[in-house]
Coordinates of C-alpha atoms (C1' of nucleotides) in Angstrom, one line a residue:
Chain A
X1 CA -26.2 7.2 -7.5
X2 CA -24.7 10.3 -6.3
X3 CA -24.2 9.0 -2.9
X4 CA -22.3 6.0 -4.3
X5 CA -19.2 7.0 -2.5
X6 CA -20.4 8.3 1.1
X7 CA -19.3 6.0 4.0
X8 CA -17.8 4.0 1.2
X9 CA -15.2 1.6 3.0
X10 CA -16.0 3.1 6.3
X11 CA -15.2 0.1 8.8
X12 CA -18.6 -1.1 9.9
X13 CA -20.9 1.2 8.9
X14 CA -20.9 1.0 5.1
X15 CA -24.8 1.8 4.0
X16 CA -27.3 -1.0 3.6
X17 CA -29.4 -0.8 0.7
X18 CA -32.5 1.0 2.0
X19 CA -30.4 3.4 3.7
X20 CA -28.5 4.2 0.7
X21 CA -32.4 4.9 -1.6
X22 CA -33.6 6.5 1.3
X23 CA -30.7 9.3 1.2
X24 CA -30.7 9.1 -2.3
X25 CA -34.8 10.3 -1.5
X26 CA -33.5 13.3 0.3
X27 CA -31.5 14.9 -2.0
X28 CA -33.7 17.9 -3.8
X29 CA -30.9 19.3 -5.7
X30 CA -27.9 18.7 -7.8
X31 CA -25.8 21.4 -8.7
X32 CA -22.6 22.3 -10.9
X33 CA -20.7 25.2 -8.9
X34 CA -17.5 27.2 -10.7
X35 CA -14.6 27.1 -8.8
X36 CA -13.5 29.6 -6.2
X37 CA -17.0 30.4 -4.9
X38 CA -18.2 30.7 -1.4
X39 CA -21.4 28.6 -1.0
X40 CA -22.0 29.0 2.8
X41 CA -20.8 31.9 5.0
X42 CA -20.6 31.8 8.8
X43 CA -23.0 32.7 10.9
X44 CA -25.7 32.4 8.5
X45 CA -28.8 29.7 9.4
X46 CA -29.1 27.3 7.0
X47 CA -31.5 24.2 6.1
X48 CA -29.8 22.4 4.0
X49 CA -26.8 20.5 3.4
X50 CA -24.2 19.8 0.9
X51 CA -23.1 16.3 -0.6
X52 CA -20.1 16.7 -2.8
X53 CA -20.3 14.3 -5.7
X54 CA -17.5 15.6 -8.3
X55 CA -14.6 18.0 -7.4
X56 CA -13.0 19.7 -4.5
X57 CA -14.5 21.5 -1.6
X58 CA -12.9 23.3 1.4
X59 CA -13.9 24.9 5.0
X60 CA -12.2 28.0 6.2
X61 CA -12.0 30.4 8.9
X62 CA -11.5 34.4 8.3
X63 CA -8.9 36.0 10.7
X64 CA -9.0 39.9 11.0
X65 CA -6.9 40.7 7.8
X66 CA -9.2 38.7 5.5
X67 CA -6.5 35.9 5.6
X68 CA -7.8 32.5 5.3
X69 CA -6.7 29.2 7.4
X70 CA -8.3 26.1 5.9
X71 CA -9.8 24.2 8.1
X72 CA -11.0 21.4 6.0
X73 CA -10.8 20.0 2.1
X74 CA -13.5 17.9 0.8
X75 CA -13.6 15.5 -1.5
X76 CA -15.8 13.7 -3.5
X77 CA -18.5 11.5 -1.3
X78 CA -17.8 13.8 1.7
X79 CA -21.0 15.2 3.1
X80 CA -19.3 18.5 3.5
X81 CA -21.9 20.5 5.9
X82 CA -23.6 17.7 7.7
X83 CA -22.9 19.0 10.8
X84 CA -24.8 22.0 10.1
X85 CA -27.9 20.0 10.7
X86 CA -27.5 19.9 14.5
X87 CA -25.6 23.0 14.5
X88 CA -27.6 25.4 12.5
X89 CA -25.4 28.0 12.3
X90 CA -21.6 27.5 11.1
X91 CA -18.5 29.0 12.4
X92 CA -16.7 28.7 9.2
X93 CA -17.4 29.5 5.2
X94 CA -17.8 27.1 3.1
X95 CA -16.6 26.8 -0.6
X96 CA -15.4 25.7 -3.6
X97 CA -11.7 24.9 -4.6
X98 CA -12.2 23.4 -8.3
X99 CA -15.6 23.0 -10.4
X100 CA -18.1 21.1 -8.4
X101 CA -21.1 18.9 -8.7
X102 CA -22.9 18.7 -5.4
X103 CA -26.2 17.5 -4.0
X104 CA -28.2 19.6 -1.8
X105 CA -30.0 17.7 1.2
X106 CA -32.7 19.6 3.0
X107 CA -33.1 19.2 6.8
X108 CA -36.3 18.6 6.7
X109 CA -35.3 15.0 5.1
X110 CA -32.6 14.4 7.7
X111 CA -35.2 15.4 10.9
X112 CA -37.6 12.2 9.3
X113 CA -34.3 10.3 8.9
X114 CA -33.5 11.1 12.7
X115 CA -36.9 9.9 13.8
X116 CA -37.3 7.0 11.3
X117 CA -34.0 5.2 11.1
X118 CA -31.6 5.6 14.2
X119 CA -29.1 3.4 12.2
X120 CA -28.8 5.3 9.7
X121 CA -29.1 8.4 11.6
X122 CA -26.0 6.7 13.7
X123 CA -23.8 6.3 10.8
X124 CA -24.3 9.9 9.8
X125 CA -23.1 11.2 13.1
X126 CA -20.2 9.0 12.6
X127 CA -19.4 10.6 9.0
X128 CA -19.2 13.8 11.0
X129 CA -17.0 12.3 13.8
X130 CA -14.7 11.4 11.0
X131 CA -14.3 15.1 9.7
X132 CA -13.3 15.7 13.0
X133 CA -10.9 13.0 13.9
X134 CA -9.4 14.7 10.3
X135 CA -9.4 18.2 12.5
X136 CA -7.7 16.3 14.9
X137 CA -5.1 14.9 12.4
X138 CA -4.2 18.3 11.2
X139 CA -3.8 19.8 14.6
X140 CA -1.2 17.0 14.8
X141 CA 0.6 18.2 11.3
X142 CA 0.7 21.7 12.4
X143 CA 1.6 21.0 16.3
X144 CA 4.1 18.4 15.4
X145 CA 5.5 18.3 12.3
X146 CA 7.7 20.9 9.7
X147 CA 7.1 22.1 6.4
X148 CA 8.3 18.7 4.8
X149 CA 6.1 17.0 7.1
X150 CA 3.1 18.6 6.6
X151 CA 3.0 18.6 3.4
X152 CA 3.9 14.9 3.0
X153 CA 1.2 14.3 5.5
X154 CA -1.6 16.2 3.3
X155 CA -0.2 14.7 0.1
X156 CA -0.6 10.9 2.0
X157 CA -4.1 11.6 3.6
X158 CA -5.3 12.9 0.4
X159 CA -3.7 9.9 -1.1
X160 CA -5.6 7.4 1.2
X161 CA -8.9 8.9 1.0
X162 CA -8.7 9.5 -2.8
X163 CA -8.3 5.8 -2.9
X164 CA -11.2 5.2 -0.9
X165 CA -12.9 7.0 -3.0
X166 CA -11.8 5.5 -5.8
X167 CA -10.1 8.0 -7.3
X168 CA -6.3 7.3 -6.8
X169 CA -4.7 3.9 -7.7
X170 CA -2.0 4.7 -4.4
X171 CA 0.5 6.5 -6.6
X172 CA -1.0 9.1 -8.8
X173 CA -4.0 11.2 -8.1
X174 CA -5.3 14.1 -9.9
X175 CA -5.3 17.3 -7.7
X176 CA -6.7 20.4 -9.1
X177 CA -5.0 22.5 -6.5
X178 CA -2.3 25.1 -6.4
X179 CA 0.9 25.6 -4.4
X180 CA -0.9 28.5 -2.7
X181 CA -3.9 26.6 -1.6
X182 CA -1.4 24.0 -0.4
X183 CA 0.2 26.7 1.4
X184 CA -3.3 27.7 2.7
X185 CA -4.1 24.1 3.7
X186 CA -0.6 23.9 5.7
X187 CA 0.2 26.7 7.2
X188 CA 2.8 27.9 5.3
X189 CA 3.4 30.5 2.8
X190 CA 3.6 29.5 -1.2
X191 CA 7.1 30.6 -1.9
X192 CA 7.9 28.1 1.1
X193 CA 5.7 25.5 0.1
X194 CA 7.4 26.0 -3.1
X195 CA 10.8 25.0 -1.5
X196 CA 9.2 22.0 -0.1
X197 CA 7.8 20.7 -3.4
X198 CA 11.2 20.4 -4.8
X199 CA 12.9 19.2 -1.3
X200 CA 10.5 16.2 -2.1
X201 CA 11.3 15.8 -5.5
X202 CA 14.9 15.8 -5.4
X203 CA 14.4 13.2 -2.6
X204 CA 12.5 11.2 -4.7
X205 CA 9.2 10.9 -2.7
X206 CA 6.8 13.2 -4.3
X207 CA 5.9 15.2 -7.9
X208 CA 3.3 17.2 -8.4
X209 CA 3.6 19.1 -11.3
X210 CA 0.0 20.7 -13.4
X211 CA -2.4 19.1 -10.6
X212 CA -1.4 16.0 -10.9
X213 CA 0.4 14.0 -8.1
X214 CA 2.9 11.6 -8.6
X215 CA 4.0 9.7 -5.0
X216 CA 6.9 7.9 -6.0
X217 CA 7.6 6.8 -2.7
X218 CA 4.4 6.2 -0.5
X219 CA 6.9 4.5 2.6
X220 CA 8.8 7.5 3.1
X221 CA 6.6 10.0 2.6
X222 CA 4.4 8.5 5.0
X223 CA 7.1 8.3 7.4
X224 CA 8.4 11.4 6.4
X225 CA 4.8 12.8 7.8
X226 CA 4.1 10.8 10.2
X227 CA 1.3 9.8 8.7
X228 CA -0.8 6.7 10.4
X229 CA -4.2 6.7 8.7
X230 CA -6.0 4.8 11.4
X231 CA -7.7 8.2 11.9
X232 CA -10.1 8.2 8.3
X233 CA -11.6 4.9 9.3
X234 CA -11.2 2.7 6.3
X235 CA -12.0 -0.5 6.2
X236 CA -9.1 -2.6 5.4
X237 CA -11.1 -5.8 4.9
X238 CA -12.6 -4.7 1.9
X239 CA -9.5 -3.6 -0.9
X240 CA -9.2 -1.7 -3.5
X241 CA -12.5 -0.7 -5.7
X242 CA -13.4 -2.5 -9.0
X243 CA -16.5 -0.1 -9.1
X244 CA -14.8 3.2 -10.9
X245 CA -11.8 3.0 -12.1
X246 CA -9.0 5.2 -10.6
X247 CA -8.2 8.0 -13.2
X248 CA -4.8 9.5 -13.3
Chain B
X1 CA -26.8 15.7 39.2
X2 CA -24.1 14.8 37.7
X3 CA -24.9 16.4 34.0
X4 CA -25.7 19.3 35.5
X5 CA -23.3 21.4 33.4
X6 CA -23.7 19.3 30.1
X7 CA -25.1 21.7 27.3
X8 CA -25.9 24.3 29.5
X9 CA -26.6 27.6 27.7
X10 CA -25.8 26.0 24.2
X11 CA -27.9 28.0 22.0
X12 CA -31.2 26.2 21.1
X13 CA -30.3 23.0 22.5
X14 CA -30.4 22.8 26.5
X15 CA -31.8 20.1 28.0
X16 CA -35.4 19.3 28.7
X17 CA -36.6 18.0 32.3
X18 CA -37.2 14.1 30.9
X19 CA -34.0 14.6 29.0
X20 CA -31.7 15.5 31.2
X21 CA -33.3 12.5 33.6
X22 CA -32.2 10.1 31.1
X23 CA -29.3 10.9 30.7
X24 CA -28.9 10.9 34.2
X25 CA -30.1 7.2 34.7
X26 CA -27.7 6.4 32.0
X27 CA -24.5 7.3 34.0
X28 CA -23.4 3.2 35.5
X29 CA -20.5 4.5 38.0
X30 CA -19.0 7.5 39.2
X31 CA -15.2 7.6 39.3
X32 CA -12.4 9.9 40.8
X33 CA -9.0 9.8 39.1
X34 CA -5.8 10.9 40.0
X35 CA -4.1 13.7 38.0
X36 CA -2.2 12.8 34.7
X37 CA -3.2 9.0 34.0
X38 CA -4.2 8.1 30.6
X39 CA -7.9 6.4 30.9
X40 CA -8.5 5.5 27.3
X41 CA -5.7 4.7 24.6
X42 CA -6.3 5.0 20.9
X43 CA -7.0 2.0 18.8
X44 CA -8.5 0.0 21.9
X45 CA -12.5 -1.0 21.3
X46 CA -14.4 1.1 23.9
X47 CA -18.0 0.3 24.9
X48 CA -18.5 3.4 27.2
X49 CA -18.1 7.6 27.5
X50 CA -17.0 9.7 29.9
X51 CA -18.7 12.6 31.5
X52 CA -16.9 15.5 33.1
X53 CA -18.0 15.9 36.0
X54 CA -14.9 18.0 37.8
X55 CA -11.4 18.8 36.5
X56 CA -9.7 19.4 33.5
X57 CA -9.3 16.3 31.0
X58 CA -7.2 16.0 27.8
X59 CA -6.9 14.6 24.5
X60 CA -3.9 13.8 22.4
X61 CA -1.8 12.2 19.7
X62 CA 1.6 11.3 20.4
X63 CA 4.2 11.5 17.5
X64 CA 6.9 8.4 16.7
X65 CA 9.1 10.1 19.4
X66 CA 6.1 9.8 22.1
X67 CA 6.3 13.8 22.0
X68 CA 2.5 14.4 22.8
X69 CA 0.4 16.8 20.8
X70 CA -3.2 18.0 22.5
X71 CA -6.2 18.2 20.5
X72 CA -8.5 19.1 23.1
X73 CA -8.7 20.1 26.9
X74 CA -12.4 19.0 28.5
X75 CA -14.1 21.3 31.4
X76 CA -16.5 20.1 34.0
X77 CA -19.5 19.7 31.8
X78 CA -17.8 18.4 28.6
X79 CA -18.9 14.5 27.5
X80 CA -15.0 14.1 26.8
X81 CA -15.2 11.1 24.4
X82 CA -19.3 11.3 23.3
X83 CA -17.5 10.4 19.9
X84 CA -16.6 6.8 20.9
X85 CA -19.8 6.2 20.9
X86 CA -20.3 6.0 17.3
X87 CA -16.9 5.4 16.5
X88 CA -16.0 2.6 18.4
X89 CA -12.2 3.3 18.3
X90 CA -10.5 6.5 18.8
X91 CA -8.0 8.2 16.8
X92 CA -6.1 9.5 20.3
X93 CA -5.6 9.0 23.8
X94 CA -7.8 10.3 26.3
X95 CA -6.1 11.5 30.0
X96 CA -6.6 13.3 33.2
X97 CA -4.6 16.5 33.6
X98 CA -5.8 17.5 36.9
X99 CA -7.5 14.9 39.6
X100 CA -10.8 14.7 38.1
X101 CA -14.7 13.0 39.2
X102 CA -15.9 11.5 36.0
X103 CA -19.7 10.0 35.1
X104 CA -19.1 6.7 33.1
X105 CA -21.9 6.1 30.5
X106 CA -22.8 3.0 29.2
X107 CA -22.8 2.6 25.2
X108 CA -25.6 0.4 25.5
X109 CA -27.4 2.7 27.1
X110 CA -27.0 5.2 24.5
X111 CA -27.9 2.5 21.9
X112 CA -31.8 3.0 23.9
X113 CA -31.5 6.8 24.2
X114 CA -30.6 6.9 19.7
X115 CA -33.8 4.3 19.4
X116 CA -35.7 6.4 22.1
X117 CA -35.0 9.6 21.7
X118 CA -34.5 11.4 18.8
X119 CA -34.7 15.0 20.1
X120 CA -32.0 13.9 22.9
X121 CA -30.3 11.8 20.1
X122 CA -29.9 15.1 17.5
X123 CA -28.1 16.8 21.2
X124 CA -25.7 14.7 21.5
X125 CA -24.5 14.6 18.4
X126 CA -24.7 18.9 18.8
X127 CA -22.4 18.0 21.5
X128 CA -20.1 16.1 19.6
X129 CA -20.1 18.8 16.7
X130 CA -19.0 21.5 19.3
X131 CA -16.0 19.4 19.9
X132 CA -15.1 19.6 16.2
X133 CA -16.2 23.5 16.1
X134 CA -13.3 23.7 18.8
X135 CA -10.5 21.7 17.1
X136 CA -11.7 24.1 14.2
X137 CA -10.8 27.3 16.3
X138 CA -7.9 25.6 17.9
X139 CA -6.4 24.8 14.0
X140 CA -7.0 28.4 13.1
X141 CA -5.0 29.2 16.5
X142 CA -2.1 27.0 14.9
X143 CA -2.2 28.5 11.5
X144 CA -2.7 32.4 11.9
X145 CA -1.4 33.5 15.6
X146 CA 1.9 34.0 17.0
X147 CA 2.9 32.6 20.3
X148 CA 1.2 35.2 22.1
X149 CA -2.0 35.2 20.3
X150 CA -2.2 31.3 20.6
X151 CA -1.9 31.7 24.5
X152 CA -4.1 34.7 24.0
X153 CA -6.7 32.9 22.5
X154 CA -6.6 30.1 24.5
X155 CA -7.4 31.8 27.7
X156 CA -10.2 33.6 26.2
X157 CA -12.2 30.3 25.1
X158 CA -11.3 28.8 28.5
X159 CA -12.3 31.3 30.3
X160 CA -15.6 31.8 28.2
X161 CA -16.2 28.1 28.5
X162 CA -15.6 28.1 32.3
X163 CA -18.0 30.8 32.3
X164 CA -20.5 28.9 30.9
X165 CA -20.0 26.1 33.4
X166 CA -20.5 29.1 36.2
X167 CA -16.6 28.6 37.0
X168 CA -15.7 31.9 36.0
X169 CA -16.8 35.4 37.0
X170 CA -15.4 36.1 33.3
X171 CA -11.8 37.5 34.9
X172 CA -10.7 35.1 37.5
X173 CA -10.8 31.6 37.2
X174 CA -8.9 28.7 38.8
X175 CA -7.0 26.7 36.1
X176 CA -4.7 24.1 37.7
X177 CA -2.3 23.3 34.6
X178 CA 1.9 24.5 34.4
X179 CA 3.1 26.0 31.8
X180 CA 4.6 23.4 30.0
X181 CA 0.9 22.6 30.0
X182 CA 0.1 25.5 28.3
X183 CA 3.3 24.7 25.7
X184 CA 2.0 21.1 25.1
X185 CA -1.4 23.1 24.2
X186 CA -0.5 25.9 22.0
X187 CA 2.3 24.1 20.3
X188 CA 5.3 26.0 21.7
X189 CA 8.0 25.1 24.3
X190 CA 7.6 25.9 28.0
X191 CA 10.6 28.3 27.8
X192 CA 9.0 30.2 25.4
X193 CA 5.6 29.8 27.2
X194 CA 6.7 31.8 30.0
X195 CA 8.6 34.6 28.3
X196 CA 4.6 35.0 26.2
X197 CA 3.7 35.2 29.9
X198 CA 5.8 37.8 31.0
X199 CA 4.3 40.0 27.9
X200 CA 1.1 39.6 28.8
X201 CA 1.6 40.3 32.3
X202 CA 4.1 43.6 31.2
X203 CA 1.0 44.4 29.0
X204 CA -1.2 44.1 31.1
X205 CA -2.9 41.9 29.9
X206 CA -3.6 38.9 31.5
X207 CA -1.8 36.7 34.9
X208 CA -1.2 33.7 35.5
X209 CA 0.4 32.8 39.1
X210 CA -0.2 29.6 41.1
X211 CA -2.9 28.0 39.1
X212 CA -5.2 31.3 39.3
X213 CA -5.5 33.2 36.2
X214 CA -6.5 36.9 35.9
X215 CA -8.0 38.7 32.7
X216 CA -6.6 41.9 33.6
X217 CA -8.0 43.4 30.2
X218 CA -10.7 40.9 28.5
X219 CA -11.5 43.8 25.1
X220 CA -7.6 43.3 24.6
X221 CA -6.6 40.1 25.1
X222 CA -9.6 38.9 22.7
X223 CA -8.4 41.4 20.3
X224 CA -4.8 39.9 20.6
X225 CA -6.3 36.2 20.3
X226 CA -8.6 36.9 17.8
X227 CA -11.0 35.3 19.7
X228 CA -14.8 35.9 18.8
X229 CA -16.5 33.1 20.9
X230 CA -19.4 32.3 18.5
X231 CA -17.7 29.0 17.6
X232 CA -18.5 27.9 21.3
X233 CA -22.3 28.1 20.4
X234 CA -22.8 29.6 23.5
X235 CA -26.5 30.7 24.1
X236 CA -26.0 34.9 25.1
X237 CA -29.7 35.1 25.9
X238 CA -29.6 33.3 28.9
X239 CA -27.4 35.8 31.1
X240 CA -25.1 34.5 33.8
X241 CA -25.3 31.7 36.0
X242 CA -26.5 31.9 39.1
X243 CA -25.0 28.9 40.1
X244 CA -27.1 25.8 40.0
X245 CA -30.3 28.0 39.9
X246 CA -33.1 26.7 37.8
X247 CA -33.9 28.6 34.9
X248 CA -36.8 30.1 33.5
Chain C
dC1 C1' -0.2 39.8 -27.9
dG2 C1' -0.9 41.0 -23.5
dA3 C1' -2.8 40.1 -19.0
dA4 C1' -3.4 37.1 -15.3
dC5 C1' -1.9 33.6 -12.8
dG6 C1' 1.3 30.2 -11.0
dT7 C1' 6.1 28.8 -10.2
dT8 C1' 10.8 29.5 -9.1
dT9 C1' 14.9 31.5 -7.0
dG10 C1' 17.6 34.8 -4.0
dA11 C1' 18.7 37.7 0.0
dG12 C1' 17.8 39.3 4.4
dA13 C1' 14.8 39.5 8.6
dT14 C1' 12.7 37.3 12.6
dG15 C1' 10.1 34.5 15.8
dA16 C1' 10.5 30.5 18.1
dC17 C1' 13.7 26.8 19.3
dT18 C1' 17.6 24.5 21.9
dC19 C1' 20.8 24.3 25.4
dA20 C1' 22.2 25.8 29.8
dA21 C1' 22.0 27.5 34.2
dG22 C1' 20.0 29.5 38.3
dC23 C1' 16.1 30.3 41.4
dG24 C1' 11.8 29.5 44.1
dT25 C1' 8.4 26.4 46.1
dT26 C1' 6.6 22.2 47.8
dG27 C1' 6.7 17.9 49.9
dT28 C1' 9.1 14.2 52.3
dG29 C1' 12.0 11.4 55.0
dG30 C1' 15.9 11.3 58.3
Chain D
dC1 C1' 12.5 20.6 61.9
dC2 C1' 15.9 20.7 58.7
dA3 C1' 17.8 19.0 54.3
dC4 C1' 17.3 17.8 50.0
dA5 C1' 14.9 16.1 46.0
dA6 C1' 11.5 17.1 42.6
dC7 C1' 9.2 20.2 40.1
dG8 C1' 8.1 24.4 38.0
dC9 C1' 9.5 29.1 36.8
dT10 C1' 12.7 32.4 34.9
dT11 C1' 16.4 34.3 32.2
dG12 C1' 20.4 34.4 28.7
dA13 C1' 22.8 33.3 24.4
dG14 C1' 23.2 31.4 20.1
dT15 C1' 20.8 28.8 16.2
dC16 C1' 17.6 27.7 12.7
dA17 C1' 13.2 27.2 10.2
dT18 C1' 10.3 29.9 8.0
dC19 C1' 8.8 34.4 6.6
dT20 C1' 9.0 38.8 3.9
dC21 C1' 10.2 41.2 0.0
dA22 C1' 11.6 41.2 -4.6
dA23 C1' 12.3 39.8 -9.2
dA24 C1' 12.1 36.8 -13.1
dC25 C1' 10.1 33.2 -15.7
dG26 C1' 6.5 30.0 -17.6
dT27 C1' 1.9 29.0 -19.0
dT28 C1' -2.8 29.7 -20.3
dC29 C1' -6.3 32.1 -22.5
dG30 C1' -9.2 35.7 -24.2

DNA sequence: CGAACGTTTGAGATGACTCAAGCGTTGTGG
DNA sequence: CCACAACGCTTGAGTCATCTCAAACGTTCG
């Protein structure tokens, strides 16, 4: 089931059954990627898109100096290029951050999908929306908040959607990520984000030491950030996940 | 007709004839608003959109201290919050900045359009992805230009959107916001707002007096932005706008 | 063992902020 | 029709968060 965890605990539109076969039908392709690879470049049409099933993923834009500002990091279950089925054409790259395993969906699939099952169709559009409530998020963290700040708020929406995912138990996550491309994610520069990372560990709120996370206190960090997760859309209603264990 | 502007010239996607007349029978009311009132709050169930008709619309988050952050700033044309459709709730607050005529539109009614119309469906969900490819520029705004590259950059996508919307000649184009505005946008203060504004007019750049804005130098002030407008997904084949002329 | 990569720390530079005050324009009520 | 209040614009001076540059240290891996 390699779509197990898309829309997983997303508030009312979770996948029926038939939905769930029927995108399982459209994927052609699953892939193992090595990490640090660009998979889609900006600009160029495509017709297909990318599930992400296993590892980390991440969207960027280029400025004139070849520096990169993230835009986005996926994790597993996060359709990572669905909007490039209405858009065509991206205005960002697309790549890996770790090893991946991904599933490649064809847009021929999703144009019978868009005439055959509105719902569905519906609650794919939505996973999109959510992306960009995200983009919306992070223009909060970098209009709003310092260093500290924005890197608690990463470490806690990571945090919560690692959880939905089934991947973090709330308090330790695995993170295969370096200072750097936490610098890259916030907006900051490494030595800086280096400062923050022990600002938060002398305070007693954070570790992450060899890509592993530690949140030792998720109250204040999240207040520390400002961090109000309403924006990822989780159902509340239905807790934790039994399915997968979370692994540390 | 009121969606006269909506999509126009978005590259592979304008409107067709029986499209376009749908939509238009989906509008229930038309409203004019006074300047700065907040129509929709975040968190609150919504069962209709907005249409732009005239004005200039915003979105934002406030922080804990009700300091307000803007994630996006809606033209004539623009469906501001198309995304409530499938999300239900938002994630922000939805205002007026200037007096504005909106086109209210009906959930329900898109409910018949998505089990209709799956070409029209697919375009407003392009629509809605736009959006997203905008908070996408507007992050890499945040994270890669100084204070006078963010203004910069800014007034190059609104003036290449109001273009689109045939409210700009492409150098002069009425823009009824202050400069604390223009702070609340790009994430600075007013004070330092206005001394980015003296630069630009020392360079000769760019002027903004009394709600009219001047591209003194469009090549330079795109080059100082950064900007490269192919995140707007703006159709160059179709040439300018004579107004409200039907097109070929 | 050496090379590559990531982390850590220090010192100095700087872009944007805060606070404060003055000026110009507009709208309104006496 | 004037006075004044409200608002937006402009400028100055001092502060501070983050950046840049530089160097050293730790870890991993071929």
């Amino acid at each position: 089931m390699f779509t197990e965890r898309f829309l997983r605990d997303k508030s009312g539109v979770s996948l029926e059954p038939a939905e769930r076969d029927r995108l399982e039908a459209a994927i052609s392709e699953i892939q193992t990627l090595a990490p640090r690879r660009t998979v889609v470049r900006a600009g160029e049409p495509i017709d297909q898109s990318t599930l992400l099933v296993e590892g980390i993923m991440s969207r960027y834009i280029d400025d004139r100096h070849g520096l990169r500002q993230l835009v986005a990091v996926h994790l597993p279950g996060d359709f990572v290029d669905l909007h490039a089925y209405p858009l065509k054409i991206l205005d960002h790259d697309v790549a890996t951050m770790t090893a991946v395993t991904i599933a490649i969906v064809p847009h021929a699939e999703l144009d019978a999908i868009t005439r055959e099952m509105p719902q569905l169709t519906r609650k794919l559009w939505f996973a999109t929306l959510v992306d960009a409530a995200i983009h919306r998020a992070w223009l909060f963290r970098f209009g709003r908040l310092d260093a500290i700040g924005r890197v608690a708020h990463f470490l806690c929406e990571t945090n919560a959607r690692l959880v939905s995912a089934g991947l973090s138990d709330g308090r330790r996550f695995a993170l295969g990520l370096t200072q750097t491309d936490l610098a890259e994610i916030c907006g900051l520069t490494n030595v800086h984000v280096n400062r923050v990372m022990r600002h938060l560990r002398e305070e007693r709120l954070c570790i992450f030491r060899s890509s592993l996370v530690e949140i030792l206190d998720p109250e204040r960090l999240a207040t520390r950030g400002q961090f109000d997760p309403a924006y990822l859309y989780i159902d509340h209603r239905t807790p934790a996940h039994s399915s997968s264990n979370p692994r540390p």
